[in-house]
Short mmCIF file of C-alpha atoms in Angstrom, two decimals:
data_model
loop_
_atom_site.label_atom_id
_atom_site.label_comp_id
_atom_site.label_asym_id
_atom_site.label_seq_id
_atom_site.Cartn_x
_atom_site.Cartn_y
_atom_site.Cartn_z
CA MET E 88 16.96 -15.36 -18.71
CA GLN E 89 17.07 -12.33 -16.42
CA VAL E 90 14.30 -10.69 -18.38
CA VAL E 91 12.08 -13.75 -17.98
CA ALA E 92 12.87 -13.88 -14.25
CA PHE E 93 12.08 -10.18 -13.92
CA TRP E 94 8.68 -10.48 -15.58
CA VAL E 95 7.79 -13.59 -13.58
CA LEU E 96 8.70 -11.76 -10.37
CA ALA E 97 6.97 -8.53 -11.41
CA VAL E 98 3.75 -10.30 -12.36
CA GLY E 99 4.00 -12.38 -9.17
CA ALA E 100 4.38 -9.24 -7.05
CA VAL E 101 1.36 -7.54 -8.59
CA ALA E 102 -0.72 -10.75 -8.57
CA GLY E 103 0.11 -11.25 -4.90
CA GLY E 104 -0.96 -7.66 -4.23
CA VAL E 105 -4.25 -8.19 -6.05
CA ALA E 106 -4.83 -11.45 -4.21
CA VAL E 107 -4.61 -9.60 -0.89
CA PHE E 108 -7.93 -7.94 -1.63
CA VAL E 109 -9.55 -10.89 -3.38
CA VAL E 110 -9.08 -13.89 -1.10
CA ASP E 111 -11.70 -14.73 1.52
CA SER E 112 -9.42 -15.18 4.48
CA MET E 113 -7.38 -12.60 6.36
CA ALA E 114 -4.65 -15.18 6.95
CA ARG E 115 -4.49 -15.91 3.23
CA ALA E 116 -4.41 -12.18 2.51
CA THR E 117 -1.38 -11.87 4.80
CA PHE E 118 0.47 -14.61 2.97
CA ALA E 119 -0.53 -13.18 -0.42
CA LEU E 120 1.09 -9.93 0.68
CA LEU E 121 4.15 -11.92 1.74
CA VAL E 122 4.35 -13.45 -1.76
CA SER E 123 4.27 -9.94 -3.21
CA PHE E 124 7.13 -8.85 -0.94
CA LEU E 125 9.18 -11.96 -1.70
CA CYS E 126 8.82 -11.26 -5.43
CA VAL E 127 9.96 -7.67 -4.88
CA GLY E 128 12.95 -8.96 -2.90
CA GLY E 129 13.80 -11.21 -5.85
CA THR E 130 13.44 -8.28 -8.23
CA LEU E 131 15.96 -6.26 -6.22
CA SER E 132 18.38 -9.18 -6.38
CA LEU E 133 18.19 -9.11 -10.17
CA ILE E 134 19.70 -5.61 -10.25
CA GLU E 135 22.68 -6.31 -8.02
CA LEU E 136 20.93 -5.23 -4.81
CA GLN E 137 21.28 -8.60 -3.11
CA TYR E 138 21.63 -7.08 0.35
CA LEU E 139 18.47 -5.00 0.09
CA GLY E 140 16.65 -7.92 -1.54
CA VAL E 141 17.52 -10.24 1.33
CA LEU E 142 16.63 -7.45 3.80
CA VAL E 143 13.17 -7.12 2.24
CA VAL E 144 12.65 -10.89 2.30
CA LEU E 145 13.73 -11.37 5.92
CA MET E 146 11.95 -8.30 7.26
CA MET E 147 8.73 -9.05 5.47
CA ILE E 148 8.64 -12.70 6.53
CA MET E 149 8.79 -11.56 10.16
CA GLU E 150 6.40 -8.67 9.58
CA MET E 151 3.79 -10.82 7.87
CA LEU E 152 4.00 -13.48 10.58
CA ILE E 153 3.30 -10.77 13.18
CA MET E 154 0.54 -9.42 10.96
CA ALA E 155 -1.02 -12.89 10.73
CA VAL E 156 -1.18 -13.02 14.53
CA PHE E 157 -2.93 -9.64 14.63
CA MET E 158 -5.28 -10.78 11.88
CA ILE E 159 -6.33 -13.78 13.89
CA MET E 160 -6.70 -11.58 16.99
CA TYR E 161 -8.95 -8.98 15.43
CA MET E 162 -10.65 -10.37 12.38
CA MET E 163 -14.01 -11.97 12.14
CA ASN E 164 -12.98 -14.54 9.56
CA PRO E 165 -9.29 -15.31 9.93
CA ALA E 166 -9.44 -18.77 8.39
CA GLY E 167 -11.75 -18.12 5.46
CA LEU E 168 -14.54 -20.38 6.60
CA MET E 169 -17.17 -18.10 5.10
CA PRO E 170 -17.24 -15.51 2.31
CA MET E 171 -15.94 -12.16 3.48
CA THR E 172 -16.42 -8.73 1.99
CA MET E 173 -15.39 -5.72 4.01
CA VAL E 174 -15.20 -2.88 1.55
CA HIS E 175 -16.81 0.47 1.06
CA ASN E 176 -17.19 2.12 -2.32
CA PRO E 177 -15.11 -0.47 -4.19
CA ARG E 178 -16.07 0.92 -7.60
CA GLY E 179 -14.95 4.42 -6.68
CA ALA E 180 -11.72 3.07 -5.22
CA ALA E 181 -11.11 0.95 -8.33
CA ALA E 182 -11.76 3.98 -10.55
CA VAL E 183 -9.31 6.13 -8.59
CA ALA E 184 -6.68 3.38 -8.50
CA GLY E 185 -7.14 2.68 -12.23
CA SER E 186 -6.81 6.37 -13.06
CA VAL E 187 -3.67 6.68 -10.95
CA PHE E 188 -2.17 3.63 -12.65
CA ALA E 189 -3.03 4.98 -16.09
CA GLY E 190 -1.50 8.35 -15.21
CA LEU E 191 1.65 6.79 -13.80
CA ALA E 192 2.00 4.41 -16.75
CA ALA E 193 1.59 7.30 -19.19
CA GLY E 194 4.22 9.25 -17.26
CA VAL E 195 6.58 6.27 -17.32
CA PHE E 196 6.47 6.03 -21.11
CA LEU E 197 6.21 9.73 -21.95
CA THR E 198 8.96 11.02 -19.67
CA PRO E 199 12.39 11.32 -21.32
CA TRP E 200 14.39 9.54 -18.64
CA PRO E 201 18.07 10.51 -18.41
CA ASP E 202 20.72 8.15 -19.69
CA ARG E 203 22.55 5.98 -17.25
CA ARG E 204 25.57 7.68 -15.71
CA GLY E 205 28.31 5.26 -14.72
CA THR E 206 28.12 1.61 -13.79
CA PRO E 207 27.25 -0.03 -10.48
CA PRO E 208 30.17 -0.31 -8.07
CA PRO E 209 31.65 -3.78 -7.61
CA ASP E 210 30.08 -3.97 -4.14
CA PRO E 211 26.85 -1.90 -3.92
CA THR E 212 26.33 -2.96 -0.30
CA ARG E 213 29.67 -1.43 0.67
CA ALA E 214 28.73 1.77 -1.17
CA LEU E 215 25.44 1.89 0.76
CA GLY E 216 27.19 1.30 4.08
CA GLU E 217 29.74 4.02 3.40
CA ALA E 218 26.95 6.40 2.36
CA ILE E 219 24.82 5.92 5.47
CA MET E 220 27.87 6.19 7.71
CA GLY E 221 29.16 9.21 5.79
CA PRO E 222 27.34 11.75 3.65
CA LYS E 223 23.87 10.24 4.30
CA MET E 224 24.34 9.87 8.04
CA LEU E 225 21.66 12.48 8.79
CA VAL E 226 19.11 10.20 7.10
CA MET E 227 20.06 7.31 9.35
CA MET E 228 20.02 9.56 12.44
CA VAL E 229 16.49 10.69 11.61
CA ILE E 230 15.45 7.07 11.01
CA GLY E 231 16.92 6.13 14.39
CA VAL E 232 14.93 8.85 16.16
CA ALA E 233 11.80 7.83 14.24
CA ILE E 234 12.23 4.20 15.31
CA LEU E 235 12.67 5.26 18.94
CA ALA E 236 9.63 7.54 18.76
CA THR E 237 7.61 4.71 17.20
CA MET E 238 8.65 2.30 19.95
CA ILE E 239 7.59 4.76 22.65
CA ALA E 240 4.38 5.82 20.89
CA SER E 241 3.25 2.28 20.08
CA VAL E 242 3.79 1.14 23.68
CA VAL E 243 1.95 4.20 25.03
CA LEU E 244 -0.95 3.62 22.63
CA ALA E 245 -1.16 -0.10 23.28
CA THR E 246 -0.99 0.04 27.09
CA HIS E 247 -4.22 -0.41 28.93
CA ARG E 248 -4.19 3.08 30.41
CA GLY E 249 -3.47 4.90 27.18
CA ARG E 250 -4.88 7.82 25.29
CA TYR E 251 -8.43 6.67 25.69
CA ASP E 252 -8.32 6.03 29.40
CA ARG E 253 -6.20 8.78 30.86
CA HIS E 254 -7.01 10.09 34.30
CA GLY E 255 -5.30 13.45 34.11
CA ASP E 256 -2.39 14.42 36.34
CA GLU E 257 -3.88 12.77 39.41
CA LEU E 258 -3.82 9.08 38.74
CA ARG E 259 -5.82 8.34 41.89
CA GLU E 260 -8.80 10.39 40.78
CA ARG E 261 -11.83 8.74 39.32
CA ARG E 262 -12.08 8.40 35.59
CA PRO E 263 -13.19 11.77 34.19
CA ALA E 264 -16.64 12.17 32.69
CA ASP E 265 -16.37 12.26 28.94
CA PRO E 266 -19.29 13.93 27.19
CA GLY E 267 -17.98 13.07 23.75
CA GLY E 268 -17.57 9.37 24.33
CA GLY E 269 -14.46 7.42 23.59
CA GLY E 270 -12.47 8.94 26.46
CA ALA E 271 -10.23 11.11 24.28
CA MET Y 115 14.80 -5.13 -18.03
CA SER Y 116 14.39 -1.49 -18.86
CA LEU Y 117 13.69 1.34 -16.45
CA GLU Y 118 10.19 1.59 -17.90
CA ALA Y 119 9.46 -2.06 -17.07
CA PHE Y 120 10.49 -1.53 -13.44
CA LEU Y 121 8.49 1.68 -13.14
CA LEU Y 122 5.44 0.02 -14.70
CA SER Y 123 5.66 -2.75 -12.13
CA ALA Y 124 6.05 -0.16 -9.37
CA SER Y 125 3.04 1.78 -10.68
CA ALA Y 126 0.91 -1.36 -10.67
CA LEU Y 127 1.90 -2.16 -7.08
CA PHE Y 128 1.17 1.43 -6.04
CA ALA Y 129 -2.24 1.42 -7.74
CA VAL Y 130 -3.26 -1.93 -6.22
CA GLY Y 131 -2.23 -0.64 -2.80
CA LEU Y 132 -4.15 2.57 -3.36
CA TYR Y 133 -7.28 0.55 -4.17
CA GLY Y 134 -6.87 -1.32 -0.90
CA ALA Y 135 -6.20 1.79 1.14
CA LEU Y 136 -9.30 3.49 -0.27
CA SER Y 137 -11.72 0.57 -0.25
CA GLN Y 138 -10.98 -1.61 2.76
CA GLN Y 139 -13.08 -1.29 5.89
CA SER Y 140 -10.76 -3.30 8.09
CA ILE Y 141 -7.96 -1.14 9.45
CA VAL Y 142 -5.46 -4.00 9.14
CA MET Y 143 -6.41 -4.54 5.49
CA LEU Y 144 -6.04 -0.80 4.94
CA MET Y 145 -2.52 -1.08 6.34
CA MET Y 146 -1.81 -3.84 3.84
CA GLY Y 147 -2.79 -1.42 1.08
CA LEU Y 148 -0.38 1.18 2.45
CA GLU Y 149 2.38 -1.44 2.58
CA LEU Y 150 1.79 -2.30 -1.06
CA MET Y 151 2.07 1.37 -1.98
CA VAL Y 152 5.42 1.62 -0.18
CA ASN Y 153 6.39 -1.64 -1.91
CA GLY Y 154 5.99 0.15 -5.24
CA ILE Y 155 8.26 2.94 -4.01
CA VAL Y 156 10.90 0.32 -3.10
CA VAL Y 157 10.86 -1.03 -6.66
CA ALA Y 158 10.97 2.46 -8.18
CA GLY Y 159 13.84 3.60 -5.94
CA ALA Y 160 15.91 0.53 -6.76
CA ALA Y 161 15.19 0.91 -10.47
CA PHE Y 162 16.30 4.55 -10.45
CA TRP Y 163 19.51 3.59 -8.70
CA PHE Y 164 20.32 0.87 -11.24
CA HIS Y 165 19.18 2.58 -14.42
CA VAL Y 166 19.93 6.26 -13.81
CA SER Y 167 22.83 6.80 -11.39
CA PRO Y 168 24.32 3.59 -10.03
CA THR Y 169 27.45 5.39 -8.91
CA GLU Y 170 25.49 7.41 -6.35
CA PRO Y 171 23.90 5.38 -3.52
CA ASP Y 172 20.85 7.71 -3.25
CA GLY Y 173 18.43 5.15 -4.68
CA GLN Y 174 19.61 2.52 -2.23
CA VAL Y 175 19.12 4.95 0.66
CA VAL Y 176 15.55 5.60 -0.54
CA VAL Y 177 14.90 1.85 -0.52
CA LEU Y 178 16.31 1.58 3.00
CA VAL Y 179 14.10 4.44 4.22
CA ALA Y 180 11.03 2.91 2.53
CA ILE Y 181 11.64 -0.46 4.18
CA THR Y 182 11.94 1.28 7.54
CA VAL Y 183 8.75 3.23 6.89
CA MET Y 184 6.93 -0.06 6.23
CA ALA Y 185 7.99 -1.46 9.59
CA LEU Y 186 7.15 1.74 11.48
CA GLU Y 187 3.78 2.05 9.76
CA MET Y 188 2.90 -1.47 10.77
CA ALA Y 189 3.97 -0.96 14.39
CA MET Y 190 2.02 2.28 14.74
CA GLY Y 191 -0.98 0.86 12.89
CA PHE Y 192 -1.25 -2.12 15.18
CA ALA Y 193 -0.84 0.10 18.24
CA VAL Y 194 -3.68 2.33 17.05
CA VAL Y 195 -5.87 -0.69 16.26
CA THR Y 196 -5.16 -2.11 19.71
CA ALA Y 197 -6.05 1.19 21.39
CA LEU Y 198 -9.23 1.54 19.34
CA PHE Y 199 -10.28 -2.06 19.86
CA ARG Y 200 -9.67 -1.90 23.59
CA ALA Y 201 -11.60 1.36 23.94
CA ARG Y 202 -14.59 0.68 21.71
CA ASP Y 203 -14.47 -2.82 20.24
CA VAL Y 204 -13.87 -1.24 16.86
CA ASP Y 205 -11.65 -2.62 14.12
CA VAL Y 206 -13.14 -1.04 11.00
CA THR Y 207 -12.50 2.38 9.58
CA ASP Y 208 -16.17 3.34 9.27
CA ASP Y 209 -16.63 3.14 13.04
CA ALA Y 210 -13.52 5.22 13.70
CA GLY Y 211 -14.70 8.21 11.70
CA ASP Y 212 -14.70 10.46 14.75
CA LEU Y 213 -10.90 10.35 14.78
CA ARG Y 214 -11.08 13.07 12.16
CA GLY Y 215 -9.64 16.29 13.49
#
């Protein structure tokens, strides 16, 4: 039963990923990506990682909803009312992606993977919590700094007077002439 | 559910994401490709934890880091798109080629 569920979820995840680049609408592409993430969340739940599975599901639902808003803000065809193709060199990209998949798949089956050592703890979530609050705390500290840096950087980039409109040290001066264009 | 099955699924997700990251003109669609690639890493990290060393939480930590990376990538990507769009009305990669260093 678990094997069937795994393959259904695995095929669903990959099919959702493929659909992202096939469907005509940006909004549909966003929800196809969400389907892929939901399937991956289900896959994690199959191997006793219920906490991480639920984390993926909840985070990605919120992330894709935000992404859908940005899609509708920026995209020419958010609702799929007309055919949409926005690709460059799709054959080259498909060839590279196909080669990478073939290489990875060959590696998966040719590599002598080590045998399993031990069995999962009764509560993997507790083990994860103890790890990130103990021996892996440096990882979480770095993640915390990265999140803070991202918050600051994204606000600075997205503000009206950002990288492309800076006025130098003197904010009252006129906008500087920019021979290169773009204001950088 | 063998380790190979999980890794094959992860490889497929990574390859599909790579196709999107290489081929898409829209910056937001490109970001979707990157997210799919990280999605593959999530599956692979979890599979290694379960099938190789479930007593050590390293695989779970990798998954946690990958999930965080997805969120950060999206936040920074949208900020860059917003800055680009505000400055030049550009939302496709081909028109942002002069960002190269």
